[in-house]
C-alpha positions as CSV (number, residue, x, y, z in Angstrom):
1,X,-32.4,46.2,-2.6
2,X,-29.1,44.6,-3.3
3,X,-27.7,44.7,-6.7
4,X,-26.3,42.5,-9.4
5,X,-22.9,43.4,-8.6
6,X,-23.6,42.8,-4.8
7,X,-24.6,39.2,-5.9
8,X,-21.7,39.0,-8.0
9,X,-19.0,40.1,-5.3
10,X,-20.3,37.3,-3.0
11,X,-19.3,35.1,-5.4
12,X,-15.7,36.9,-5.9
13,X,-16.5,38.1,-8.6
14,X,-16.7,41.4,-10.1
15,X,-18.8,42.5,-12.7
16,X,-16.3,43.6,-15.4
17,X,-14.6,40.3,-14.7
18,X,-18.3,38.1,-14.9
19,X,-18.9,40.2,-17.8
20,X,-15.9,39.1,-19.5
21,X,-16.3,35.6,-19.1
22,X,-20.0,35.7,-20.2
23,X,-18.8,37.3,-23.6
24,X,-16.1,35.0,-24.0
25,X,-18.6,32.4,-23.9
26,X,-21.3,34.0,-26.4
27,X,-18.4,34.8,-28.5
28,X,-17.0,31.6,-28.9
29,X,-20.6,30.2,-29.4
30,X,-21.6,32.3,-31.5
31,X,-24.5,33.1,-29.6
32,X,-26.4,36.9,-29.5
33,X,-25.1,38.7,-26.3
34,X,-28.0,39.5,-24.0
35,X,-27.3,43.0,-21.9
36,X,-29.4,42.2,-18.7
37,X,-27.7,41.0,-15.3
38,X,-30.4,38.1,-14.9
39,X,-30.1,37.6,-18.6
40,X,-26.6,36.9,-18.4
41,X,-27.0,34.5,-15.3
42,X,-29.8,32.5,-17.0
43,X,-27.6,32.2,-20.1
44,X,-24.6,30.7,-17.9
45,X,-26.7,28.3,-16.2
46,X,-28.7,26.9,-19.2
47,X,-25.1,26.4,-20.9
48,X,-24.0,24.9,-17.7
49,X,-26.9,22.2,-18.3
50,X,-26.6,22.2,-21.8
51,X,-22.7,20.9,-21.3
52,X,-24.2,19.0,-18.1
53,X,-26.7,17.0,-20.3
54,X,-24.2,15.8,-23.1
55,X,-21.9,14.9,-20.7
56,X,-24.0,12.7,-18.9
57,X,-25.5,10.8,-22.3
58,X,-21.4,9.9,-22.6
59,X,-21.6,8.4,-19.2
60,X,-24.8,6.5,-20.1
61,X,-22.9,4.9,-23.1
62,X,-20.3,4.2,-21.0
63,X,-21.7,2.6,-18.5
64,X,-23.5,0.1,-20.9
65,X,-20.6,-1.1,-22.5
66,X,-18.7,-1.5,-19.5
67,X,-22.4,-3.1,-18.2
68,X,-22.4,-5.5,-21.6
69,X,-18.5,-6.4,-21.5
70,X,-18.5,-7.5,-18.1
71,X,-21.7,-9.6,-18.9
72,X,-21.2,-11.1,-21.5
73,X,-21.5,-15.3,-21.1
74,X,-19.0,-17.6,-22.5
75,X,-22.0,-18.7,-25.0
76,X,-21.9,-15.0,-26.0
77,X,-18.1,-15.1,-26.9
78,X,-18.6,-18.9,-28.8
79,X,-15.1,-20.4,-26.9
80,X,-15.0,-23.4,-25.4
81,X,-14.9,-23.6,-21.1
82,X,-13.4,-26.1,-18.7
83,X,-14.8,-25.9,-15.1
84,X,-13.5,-27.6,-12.2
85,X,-16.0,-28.9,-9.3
86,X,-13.8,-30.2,-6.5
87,X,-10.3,-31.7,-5.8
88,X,-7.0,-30.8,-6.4
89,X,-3.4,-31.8,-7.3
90,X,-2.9,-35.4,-6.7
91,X,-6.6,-36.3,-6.1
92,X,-9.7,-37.1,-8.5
93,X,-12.0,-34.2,-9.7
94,X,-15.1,-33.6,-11.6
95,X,-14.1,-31.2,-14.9
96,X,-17.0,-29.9,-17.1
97,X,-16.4,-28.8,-20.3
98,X,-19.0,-26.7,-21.9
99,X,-19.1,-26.5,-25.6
100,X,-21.7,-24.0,-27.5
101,X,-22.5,-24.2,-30.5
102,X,-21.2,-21.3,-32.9
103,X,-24.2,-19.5,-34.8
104,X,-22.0,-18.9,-38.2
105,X,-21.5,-22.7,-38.3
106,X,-23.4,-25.7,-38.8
107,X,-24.3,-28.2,-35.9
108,X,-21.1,-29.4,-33.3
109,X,-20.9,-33.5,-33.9
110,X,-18.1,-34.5,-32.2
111,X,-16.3,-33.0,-29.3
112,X,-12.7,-34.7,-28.3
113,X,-10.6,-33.2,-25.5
114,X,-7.0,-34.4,-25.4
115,X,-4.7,-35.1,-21.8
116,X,-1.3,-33.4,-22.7
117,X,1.1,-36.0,-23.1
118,X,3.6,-34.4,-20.3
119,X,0.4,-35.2,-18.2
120,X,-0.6,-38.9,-16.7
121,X,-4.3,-39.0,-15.4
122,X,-4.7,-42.5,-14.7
123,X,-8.7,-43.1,-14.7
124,X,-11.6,-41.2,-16.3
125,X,-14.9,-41.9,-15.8
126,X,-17.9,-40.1,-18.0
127,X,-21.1,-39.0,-17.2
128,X,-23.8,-40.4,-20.3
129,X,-25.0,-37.7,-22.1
130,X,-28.2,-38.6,-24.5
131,X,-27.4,-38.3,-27.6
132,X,-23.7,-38.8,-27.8
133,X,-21.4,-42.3,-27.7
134,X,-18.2,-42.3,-26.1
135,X,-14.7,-43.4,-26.2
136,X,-11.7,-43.0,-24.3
137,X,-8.4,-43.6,-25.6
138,X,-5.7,-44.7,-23.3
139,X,-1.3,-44.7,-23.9
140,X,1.0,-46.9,-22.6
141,X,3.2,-45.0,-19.9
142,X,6.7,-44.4,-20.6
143,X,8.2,-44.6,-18.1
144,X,6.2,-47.0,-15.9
145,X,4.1,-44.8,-12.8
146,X,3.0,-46.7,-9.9
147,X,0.1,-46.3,-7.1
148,X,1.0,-45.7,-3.4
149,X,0.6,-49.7,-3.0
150,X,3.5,-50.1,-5.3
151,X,1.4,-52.0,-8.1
152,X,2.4,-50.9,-11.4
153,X,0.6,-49.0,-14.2
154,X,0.8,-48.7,-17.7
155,X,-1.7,-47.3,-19.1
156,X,-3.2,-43.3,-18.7
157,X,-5.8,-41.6,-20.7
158,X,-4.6,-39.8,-23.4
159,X,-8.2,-38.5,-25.1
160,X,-11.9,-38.4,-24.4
161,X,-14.3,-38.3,-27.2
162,X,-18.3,-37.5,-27.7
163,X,-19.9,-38.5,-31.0
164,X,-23.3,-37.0,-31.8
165,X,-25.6,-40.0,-32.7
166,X,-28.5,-37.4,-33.2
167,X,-28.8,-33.9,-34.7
168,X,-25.5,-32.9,-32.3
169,X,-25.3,-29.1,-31.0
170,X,-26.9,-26.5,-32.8
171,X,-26.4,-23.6,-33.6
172,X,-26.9,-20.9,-30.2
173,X,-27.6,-23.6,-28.0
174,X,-24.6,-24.9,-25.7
175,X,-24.1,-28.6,-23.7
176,X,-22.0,-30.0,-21.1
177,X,-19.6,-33.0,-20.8
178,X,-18.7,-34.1,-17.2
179,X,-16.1,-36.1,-16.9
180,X,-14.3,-37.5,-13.4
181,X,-10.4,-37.5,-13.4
182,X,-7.9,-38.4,-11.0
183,X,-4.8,-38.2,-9.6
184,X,-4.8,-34.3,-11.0
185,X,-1.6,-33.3,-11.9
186,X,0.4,-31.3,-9.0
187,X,0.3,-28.0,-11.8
188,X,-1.0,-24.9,-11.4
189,X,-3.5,-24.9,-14.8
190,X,-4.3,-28.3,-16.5
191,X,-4.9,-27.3,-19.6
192,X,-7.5,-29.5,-21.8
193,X,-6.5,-29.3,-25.6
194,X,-10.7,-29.6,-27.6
195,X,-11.5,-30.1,-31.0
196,X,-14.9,-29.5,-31.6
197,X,-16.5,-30.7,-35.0
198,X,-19.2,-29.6,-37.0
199,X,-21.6,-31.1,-39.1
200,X,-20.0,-30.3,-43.0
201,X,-17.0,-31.9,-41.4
202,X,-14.6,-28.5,-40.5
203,X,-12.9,-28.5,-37.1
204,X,-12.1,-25.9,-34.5
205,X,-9.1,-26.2,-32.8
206,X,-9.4,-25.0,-29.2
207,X,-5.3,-25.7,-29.1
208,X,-3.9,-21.8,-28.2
209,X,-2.2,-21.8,-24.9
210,X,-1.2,-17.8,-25.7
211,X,-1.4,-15.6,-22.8
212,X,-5.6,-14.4,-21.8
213,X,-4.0,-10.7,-21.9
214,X,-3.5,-11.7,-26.1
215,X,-6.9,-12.8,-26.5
216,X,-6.3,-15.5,-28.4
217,X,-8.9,-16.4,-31.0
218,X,-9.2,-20.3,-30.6
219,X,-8.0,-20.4,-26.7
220,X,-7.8,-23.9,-24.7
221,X,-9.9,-24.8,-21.9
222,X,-8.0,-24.6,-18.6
223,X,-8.9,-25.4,-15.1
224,X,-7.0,-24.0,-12.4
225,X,-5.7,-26.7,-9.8
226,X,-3.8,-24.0,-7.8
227,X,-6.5,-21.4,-6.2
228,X,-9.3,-24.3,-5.2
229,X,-12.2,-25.9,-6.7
230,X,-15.0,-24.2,-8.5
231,X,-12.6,-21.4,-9.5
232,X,-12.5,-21.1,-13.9
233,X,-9.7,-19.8,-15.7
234,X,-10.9,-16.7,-17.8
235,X,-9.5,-18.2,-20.5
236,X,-11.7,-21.6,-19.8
237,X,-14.3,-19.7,-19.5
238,X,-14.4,-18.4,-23.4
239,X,-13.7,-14.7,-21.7
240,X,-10.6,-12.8,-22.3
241,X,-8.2,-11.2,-20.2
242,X,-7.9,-8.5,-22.1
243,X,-11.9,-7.7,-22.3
244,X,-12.1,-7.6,-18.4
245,X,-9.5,-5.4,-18.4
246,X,-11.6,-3.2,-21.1
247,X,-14.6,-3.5,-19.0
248,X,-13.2,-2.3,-15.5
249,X,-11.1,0.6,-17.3
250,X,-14.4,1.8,-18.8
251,X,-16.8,1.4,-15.6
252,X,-13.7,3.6,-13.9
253,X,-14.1,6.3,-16.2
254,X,-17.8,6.2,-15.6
255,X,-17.8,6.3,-12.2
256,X,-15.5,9.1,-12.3
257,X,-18.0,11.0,-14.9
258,X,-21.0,10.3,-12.6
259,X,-18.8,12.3,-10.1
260,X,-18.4,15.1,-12.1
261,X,-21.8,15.1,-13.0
262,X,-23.0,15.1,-10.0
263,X,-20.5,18.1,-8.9
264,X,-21.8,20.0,-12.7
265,X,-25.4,19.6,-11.0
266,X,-25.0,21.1,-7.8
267,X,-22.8,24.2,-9.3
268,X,-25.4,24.1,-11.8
269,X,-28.2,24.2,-8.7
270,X,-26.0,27.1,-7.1
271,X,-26.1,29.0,-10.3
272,X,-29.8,29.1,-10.5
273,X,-30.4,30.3,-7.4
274,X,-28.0,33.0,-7.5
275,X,-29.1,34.4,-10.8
276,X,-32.7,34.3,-9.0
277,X,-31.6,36.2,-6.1
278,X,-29.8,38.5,-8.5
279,X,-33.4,38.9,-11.2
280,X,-34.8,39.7,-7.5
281,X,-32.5,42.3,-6.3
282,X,-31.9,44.4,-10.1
283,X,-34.0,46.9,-11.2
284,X,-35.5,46.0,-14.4
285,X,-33.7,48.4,-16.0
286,X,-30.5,47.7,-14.8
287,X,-27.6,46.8,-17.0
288,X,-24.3,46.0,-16.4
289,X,-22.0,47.5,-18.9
290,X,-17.9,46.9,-19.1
């Protein structure tokens, strides 16, 4: 029959060296020394899957935040979002603005997005929404614009308001208001300034054009007019770019854990059957001394 140190050798090691690394281990643990080959062996791979085990409960929290940050809905994150459906610079297109309603606050009233006054959007047309009136506000142009047939125009839209005529939005629900604009702006972003009323008469002002990376608290709704239709801005969309980045960094980690976990099971695997082979091949009474 082989022996321990047979076993041991095919693994490159020897016994006083394996011998040394198992005390080192005990010693740091705390842990009563066993004296017996397969003793030893079993101890090293049950610490193996002890280590194996908690390291694997990290990469399960982990995963569920990075899982819960990536997730998580503009409704979730209470901010305001602009979507665009459809046309570009210099043509008409369909913007939705979603506003939710914020669960620390009373019932949204009144919604009233504002065209940035460097901006001229000639005609807006609203979709009806039950339960809400209407208005849009026009300002004369300065200096005059003209269409492509050469007639003049001197009005553009400056604001569109909603006015609850019923209980408004409430708190955790959300709603949408679709409105059609055209000529879009040859920019890159259009950027919808929203103030968004509540029922004991406070206002949030969805005003902060600060970079997503700053994760501003009140951010304005943008849509982008640059990469194509149907595309939102994070920042529109009441995300941030500084939780995405967050997210991905901690699903990388994870990923990179599973790895190692998955390596720490099959040395763990190894392990077993080696000190099998070895309980096999050693006497009973066979120790292995330094």
């Amino acid at each position: 029959m082989r022996s321990i140190s047979r076993v041991l050798a095919r693994k490159g090691l020897s016994d006083n060296a394996m011998v040394r690394q198992v005390q080192t281990l005990f010693r740091l643990s705390g842990t009563k020394q066993p004296n017996r080959g397969f003793e030893y062996n079993r101890a090293i791979t049950n610490w193996r899957w002890q280590v194996l085990r908690s390291a694997m409960k990290f990469v399960g929290v982990l995963l569920v935040g990075a899982v819960m940050a990536m997730t998580a809905s503009p409704l979730a994150a209470a901010h305001v979002g602009a979507y665009l459906d459809g046309g570009g610079a210099g043509e008409t297109g369909l913007i939705t603005l979603r506003v939710p309603g914020e669960s620390d606050k009373p019932p949204t009233t009144k919604v009233e997005v504002r065209i940035p006054d460097d901006i001229q959007i000639r005609t807006v047309r609203v979709q009806p929404i039950a339960g809400w009136t209407i208005d849009i506000t026009k300002k004369k142009t300065n200096p005059t614009i003209f269409r492509d047939d050469g007639t003049a125009v001197n009005e553009v839209v400056s604001s569109v308001t909603w006015t609850a005529t019923g209980p408004g939005i409430m708190p955790g629900q959300f709603d949408d208001f679709v409105l059609e604009a055209g000529p879009l702006p040859d920019v890159e972003a259009l950027t919808l300034p929203t103030f968004q009323t509540f029922a004991d008469g406070s206002t949030d002002a969805w005003t902060d054009t600060a970079p997503e990376e700053t994760d501003p608290e009140y951010p304005a709704p943008s849509v982008s007019l640059a990469v194509g239709p149907e595309t939102p801005l994070d920042g529109g969309n009441g995300g941030s770019g500084l939780t995405s980045v967050i997210a991905w960094t901690a699903l990388g980690f994870a990923v990179i854990a599973v790895a190692l976990g998955l390596f720490a099971i099959d040395r763990a695997r190894r392990s077993a059957e080696s000190a099998s082979l070895g309980a096999t091949a050693t006497p009973r009474g066979s120790e292995i001394t330094e």
